[in-house]
C-alpha atoms as one frame of an Amber mdcrd trajectory, in Angstrom:
protein
   0.000   0.000   0.000   1.106   3.540  -0.801  -0.737   6.431   0.796  -0.423
  10.186   0.584  -2.547  12.797   2.330  -3.873  16.254   1.539  -4.908  17.869
   4.805  -6.972  21.059   4.986  -7.189  22.876   8.323  -8.647  26.312   9.051
  -6.269  28.968  10.324  -6.972  30.874  13.538  -7.809  34.386  12.313 -10.463
  36.907  13.304 -11.346  37.835   9.724 -11.524  35.926   6.453  -8.699  35.588
   3.941  -9.766  38.314   1.519 -12.322  40.419   3.444 -13.174  41.698   6.935
 -16.052  39.286   7.659 -15.859  37.446  10.977 -14.816  33.792  11.128 -17.151
  32.541  13.898 -19.280  30.854  11.257 -20.497  28.083  13.576 -21.966  30.533
  16.100 -23.545  33.000  13.678 -26.973  32.584  12.020 -26.734  31.185   8.498
 -25.610  33.612   5.791 -24.891  36.545   8.120 -21.041  36.577   8.155 -20.942
  37.499   4.474 -20.202  40.415   2.176 -19.901  41.130  -1.556 -16.273  39.984
  -1.513 -16.649  36.533   0.086 -19.776  35.955  -2.036 -17.724  36.942  -5.117
 -20.386  39.292  -6.409 -19.778  41.027  -9.778 -17.443  43.998  -9.363 -16.327
  43.049  -5.825 -12.537  42.817  -5.499 -10.658  40.810  -2.827  -8.639  42.649
  -0.186  -4.913  41.846   0.090  -4.429  38.454   1.820  -4.942  38.402   5.592
  -1.501  39.012   7.142  -2.164  36.708  10.118  -3.101  33.905   7.722   0.051
  34.355   5.636   2.272  34.428   8.737   0.440  31.411  10.181   1.037  29.425
   7.002   4.740  30.312   7.055   4.988  29.348  10.742   3.363  25.946  10.227
   5.527  25.296   7.166   8.647  26.084   9.220   7.490  23.831  12.063   7.147
  21.028   9.510  10.740  21.559   8.433   9.793  23.128   5.080  11.847  25.485
   2.986  10.067  28.781   2.387   9.579  29.867  -1.213  12.209  32.454  -2.106
  10.495  33.710  -5.233   7.135  35.388  -5.558   4.099  33.394  -4.511   0.671
  34.207  -5.870  -2.915  32.969  -5.861  -4.462  30.882  -8.608  -8.093  30.397
  -9.519  -8.999  26.708  -9.306 -12.195  26.279 -11.320 -14.923  23.814 -10.516
 -18.696  23.966 -10.417 -20.321  23.258  -7.052 -23.167  24.964  -5.132 -20.921
  26.050  -2.218 -18.618  27.999  -4.556 -20.459  31.119  -5.698 -17.676  32.301
  -8.031 -17.147  28.959  -9.787 -13.512  28.953  -8.657 -11.502  28.718  -5.440
  -8.487  30.910  -4.746  -5.478  28.808  -3.808  -1.851  29.845  -3.562   1.148
  28.163  -5.108   3.392  26.531  -2.454   4.525  28.780   0.399   6.583  25.971
   1.951   8.026  22.849   0.332  10.259  19.815   0.964   9.429  19.384   4.647
   9.466  16.311   6.873   7.510  15.083   9.861   8.851  11.926  11.503  10.064
  10.478   8.220   6.995  11.413   6.147   7.952  13.909   3.452   5.880  17.074
   3.122   5.574  17.996  -0.547   4.097  21.459   0.004   2.127  23.826   2.217
  -0.131  26.457   0.689  -3.019  28.805   1.491  -6.534  28.745   0.111 -10.035
  29.969   0.886 -12.707  27.711   2.338 -15.928  27.292   0.342 -19.377  27.563
   1.894 -21.303  24.695   3.457 -23.689  22.890   1.114 -26.456  20.756   2.615
 -27.704  18.479  -0.192 -30.533  17.035   1.901 -32.018  20.528   2.350 -30.827
  22.019  -0.915 -29.377  25.080   0.850 -25.941  26.672   1.191 -24.608  28.597
   4.194 -21.879  30.982   3.014 -20.686  31.992   6.504 -17.662  29.715   6.038
 -16.921  30.958   2.516 -13.560  32.762   2.413 -12.160  31.536   5.742  -8.397
  30.957   5.597  -7.333  27.365   5.025  -3.908  25.810   5.011  -3.386  22.719
   2.864  -0.576  20.311   3.709   0.295  17.789   0.997   2.471  14.772   1.767
   4.364  12.432  -0.501   2.920   8.875  -0.730   5.241   7.641   2.031   2.729
   5.875   4.288   2.419   2.125   3.897  -0.373   1.223   6.325  -3.508   2.748
   7.874  -1.720   2.709  11.233   1.153   4.777   9.854  -1.293   7.300   8.373
  -3.130   7.536  11.702   0.128   8.126  13.588   1.168  10.809  11.108  -2.154
  12.651  11.450  -1.897  12.586  15.247   1.612  14.028  15.069   0.470  16.653
  12.564  -2.409  17.754  14.789   0.090  18.195  17.644   2.219  20.461  15.443
  -0.846  22.493  14.448  -1.944  22.852  18.085   1.555  23.938  19.129   1.621
  26.553  16.374  -1.357  28.420  17.830  -2.228  29.415  14.259  -4.619  26.582
  13.333  -8.006  25.490  14.607  -7.034  21.830  14.960  -8.753  18.529  14.236
 -12.239  20.019  14.625 -11.848  21.817  11.282  -9.663  19.208   9.584 -10.688
  17.702   6.262  -8.370  15.158   4.715  -8.238  13.748   1.207  -6.650  10.298
   1.276  -4.836   8.950  -1.808  -4.253   5.194  -1.800  -3.033   2.630  -4.289
  -2.046  -1.016  -4.089   0.535  -2.726  -6.254  -1.126  -3.604  -9.532  -3.863
  -0.973  -9.192  -4.477   2.713  -9.865  -4.820   5.464  -7.301  -8.113   6.274
  -5.619  -8.716   9.544  -3.785 -11.165   9.594  -0.879 -12.467  13.118  -0.310
 -13.329  15.210   2.734 -12.714  12.877   5.660 -13.149  14.946   8.796 -11.397
  12.956  11.517  -8.300  10.863  12.185 -10.519   7.883  12.957 -12.342   8.395
   9.662  -9.077   8.439   7.671  -7.979   5.212   9.364 -11.306   3.454   8.706
 -11.440   4.654   5.100  -7.974   3.241   4.424  -8.846  -0.089   6.057 -11.951
  -0.349   3.882 -10.132   0.655   0.678  -7.419  -1.956   1.193 -10.024  -4.715
   1.404 -12.039  -3.318  -1.524  -9.044  -2.937  -3.847  -7.537  -6.307  -2.892
 -10.826  -8.016  -3.723 -10.971  -6.306  -7.123  -7.365  -7.255  -7.953  -8.000
 -10.842  -6.855 -10.979 -11.047  -9.254  -8.989  -9.499 -12.103 -11.111  -6.320
 -12.157  -9.299  -3.134 -13.167  -9.104  -0.481 -10.446 -10.078   2.863 -11.950
  -8.370   6.112 -11.030 -11.314   7.767  -9.334 -12.547  10.032  -6.592 -14.571
   8.382  -3.828 -16.577   9.627  -0.849 -16.330   8.244   2.680 -19.662   7.504
   4.364 -18.707   7.775   8.007 -22.024   6.381   9.260 -21.311   3.109   7.408
 -17.483   3.257   7.406 -17.360   2.588   3.656 -16.283   4.483   0.526 -18.488
   4.980  -2.537 -17.637   6.239  -6.052 -18.149   9.943  -6.847 -16.473  10.568
 -10.208 -13.412   9.712 -12.248 -10.323  11.378 -10.799  -9.630  14.926 -11.993
  -6.152  15.977 -13.006  -4.758  19.477 -12.520  -5.730  20.413 -16.103  -9.376
  19.701 -15.316  -9.453  22.596 -12.847  -8.239  25.140 -15.459  -5.855  26.931
 -13.087  -5.089  30.566 -13.946  -3.304  33.249 -11.874  -5.801  35.479 -10.084
  -5.530  38.929 -11.717  -7.095  40.672  -8.691  -4.381  39.678  -6.212  -0.759
  40.873  -6.261   2.124  38.403  -5.819   3.729  38.045  -2.375   7.330  37.645
  -1.275   8.356  36.321   2.165  11.215  38.594   3.230  14.148  37.137   5.186
  13.419  39.481   8.105   9.794  38.288   8.205  10.824  34.613   8.204  13.467
  35.134  10.911  10.953  36.978  13.092   8.508  34.069  12.826  11.279  31.559
  13.617  12.304  33.460  16.750   8.775  33.577  18.136   7.396  30.182  17.118
   7.382  27.311  19.649   9.693  24.344  19.338   7.786  21.690  17.322   6.508
  18.815  19.511   8.378  16.032  17.668  11.651  17.919  18.096  10.833  18.799
  21.709  10.110  15.140  22.451  13.509  14.072  21.099  15.215  16.796  23.136
  13.462  15.713  26.351  14.714  12.155  25.851  18.284  13.333  25.356  18.387
  16.202  27.845  16.378  14.748  30.716  17.022  11.046  30.192  13.346  10.078
  30.230  11.794   7.244  28.224  10.278   7.919  24.803   6.800   6.880  25.948
   6.978   9.446  28.771   8.335  12.154  26.498   5.578  11.716  23.912   2.804
  11.998  26.483   4.342  15.015  28.214   4.835  16.846  24.906   1.280  16.062
  23.773   0.319  19.540  25.004   2.542  22.618  24.877   1.471  23.898  28.292
   2.189  20.492  29.870   5.609  20.305  28.210   6.475  23.797  29.439   5.336
  22.852  32.949   7.561  19.766  32.932  10.626  21.836  32.072   9.936  24.168
  35.003   9.222  21.315  37.422  12.370  19.472  36.307  14.449  22.421  37.563
  13.451  21.558  41.146  12.493  17.855  41.023  14.358  14.872  39.600  13.207
  14.771  35.929  12.554  11.016  35.924  10.400  11.259  39.045   8.544  14.288
  37.662   8.002  12.567  34.302   6.584   9.474  36.008   3.957  11.429  37.925
   3.119  13.873  35.162   2.727  11.153  32.546   0.791   8.677  34.687  -1.165
  10.429  37.413  -1.460  14.028  36.229  -2.399  12.974  32.699  -4.863  10.414
  34.105  -6.640  13.122  36.077  -6.684  15.547  33.136  -8.144  12.891  30.839
 -10.767  11.925  33.411 -11.859  15.566  33.682 -11.663  15.974  29.870  -9.481
  19.072  30.121  -6.011  20.075  29.037  -3.309  21.168  31.451  -3.759  24.787
  30.399  -7.417  24.658  31.512  -6.820  22.769  34.759  -5.736  25.664  36.974
  -2.854  23.497  38.243   0.362  25.499  38.492   3.986  24.418  38.217   4.369
  25.263  41.907   1.451  22.926  42.747   3.187  20.016  41.006   6.514  20.734
  42.724   4.780  20.942  46.115   2.977  17.620  45.611   6.104  15.792  44.467
   8.089  17.144  47.403   5.418  15.838  49.775   6.022  12.371  48.317   9.814
  12.652  48.308   9.876  13.918  51.901   7.603  11.011  52.886   4.969  13.368
  54.243   2.358  11.525  52.165   2.364   8.076  50.613   2.099   7.609  46.838
  -1.445   6.311  47.338  -2.379   9.425  49.269  -0.739  11.593  46.613  -3.006
  10.035  43.974  -6.025  11.141  46.009  -4.582  14.633  46.354  -3.886  15.060
  42.633  -7.461  14.050  41.828  -8.648  17.119  43.781  -6.194  19.575  42.233
  -7.906  20.585  38.950  -9.630  23.975  39.264  -8.908  23.996  43.010  -7.544
  27.190  44.593  -6.111  25.237  47.539  -2.505  24.045  47.496  -1.653  20.305
  47.602  -0.668  20.666  51.279  -4.026  22.254  52.098  -5.893  19.548  50.153
  -3.903  16.849  51.996  -4.774  18.412  55.356  -8.471  18.621  54.453  -8.460
  14.940  53.464  -6.473  13.912  56.541  -3.677  12.492  54.417  -0.671  14.269
  55.864   1.727  11.921  57.613   2.894   8.360  57.041   1.869   5.622  59.464
   4.621   4.443  61.820   5.679   0.809  61.957   3.554  -0.015  64.981   0.387
   1.346  63.348   1.054  -0.581  60.142   1.683  -3.844  62.047  -1.563  -3.326
  63.925  -3.414  -2.826  60.632  -1.710  -5.918  59.167  -2.940  -8.052  62.063
  -6.464  -6.659  61.734  -6.535  -7.284  57.965  -5.415 -10.913  58.479  -7.949
 -11.507  61.260 -10.844 -10.019  59.283 -10.105 -11.836  56.012  -9.469 -15.541
  56.649 -10.464 -16.516  53.098  -7.792 -14.219  51.654  -5.243 -15.795  53.996
  -6.272 -19.269  52.803  -6.038 -18.127  49.180  -2.555 -16.742  49.826  -1.327
 -20.061  51.234  -2.830 -21.827  48.209  -0.665 -19.677  45.941  -3.290 -17.300
  44.590  -1.392 -14.127  43.686  -4.347 -11.779  43.999  -4.716 -12.529  47.713
  -1.636 -10.514  48.692  -2.801  -7.490  46.695  -6.196  -7.737  48.372  -4.643
  -7.792  51.851  -2.368  -4.856  51.014  -5.468  -2.950  49.932  -7.144  -3.739
  53.254  -4.145  -2.410  55.176  -4.139   0.738  53.057  -7.821   1.198  53.794
  -7.307   0.775  57.528  -4.450   3.287  57.536  -6.335   5.682  55.196  -3.612
   5.328  52.609  -0.821   6.353  54.982   1.034   3.026  54.972   3.887   2.495
  52.549   2.815  -0.283  50.117   6.303  -1.806  49.961   6.663  -2.034  53.737
   3.090  -3.300  54.021   3.826  -6.186  51.628   6.956  -7.041  53.633   5.088
  -7.047  56.968   2.264  -9.167  55.512   4.702 -11.733  54.107   6.340 -12.078
  57.504   2.994 -12.320  59.319   1.663 -14.977  56.936   4.611 -17.399  57.246
């Protein structure tokens, strides 16, 4: 299998690409964020391209390791007839960035274009609020060889886009998936709007094309649609080539040149790309790749780790931030930036554990209370009665009580059932309200059960 992707994602701008209309198209009543320009009415001329959109496209191209076009770039008119395109053409730039790379997948080009409106065939209506919103299109080479590899690439790409702060992320993503098998022609699956959808479409296409090849049926070069409700693809039309779109330079828009000073200014202010940051964390802090990838999944979380690692052993900080902090954030369905948890809060919690003022089990209870909580970890621990670690005498007393109250577990332990020890440790932790050290508890239980 060979697979290449064309990914369209909206850029984060207040106004559209060629006019001053607002971009909150999802919140506004239908056909209200419009003007003569974004409706392409006769005599209406486009404004110069939105500066934030141009800079955002350059930033994303740089973060994907692309070279920036040194010569003039300009917009073309890409002609096709569809109800959501009032002009009969879409303005799309020639490449702004080219020859990039993301984790071994080559990026052919990055360019700007305008979004069309939203056509609803079932109702026969078009909402033009979206028409003219800035889009970036990222085109890869056909370097992916499995649906899993394509899914991984898209996840990594979304991380880059989120880090950039210039794109609206997966919620506005539409991907065209190009796939071919050995012995067959290329099929393009249009307008898939999720990573899961791209993965499912590829899985379906592999089976469909293999079956055709096995039966000796020729695979046509065609464009197909993905029906997400059924997880299948269906034919739309024979595949267009570039000539079919009748590209011409747009006479209403002047060419653009990215000046060296402009590019250097963007480089200085853009964040370190997540895939590069992850590699640096592994090398600089000596943490495992699986920890590094999770911690760099969100820019705010990655920045927090670097600050925490100045005061806490990086490996210990990575363990807690990857496992427990991320667990709590996922449970609450929030990112670190939204959680209200500060770097100082994390340092304070980890010091409580290191200084043996709370047990790891107690710390897990504390961290669960930290999101959107104005109290410090120490204050939360005091409110929950978790400060302090049980002394040896208290733990031994709890061990005896757990053994006395659970004779069946004791029998199971002597019969070699592994779960019995874990159960008894849990009982001791319950009796000590999580203040016993699990390692010492296991040791005391083993001795008592001989």
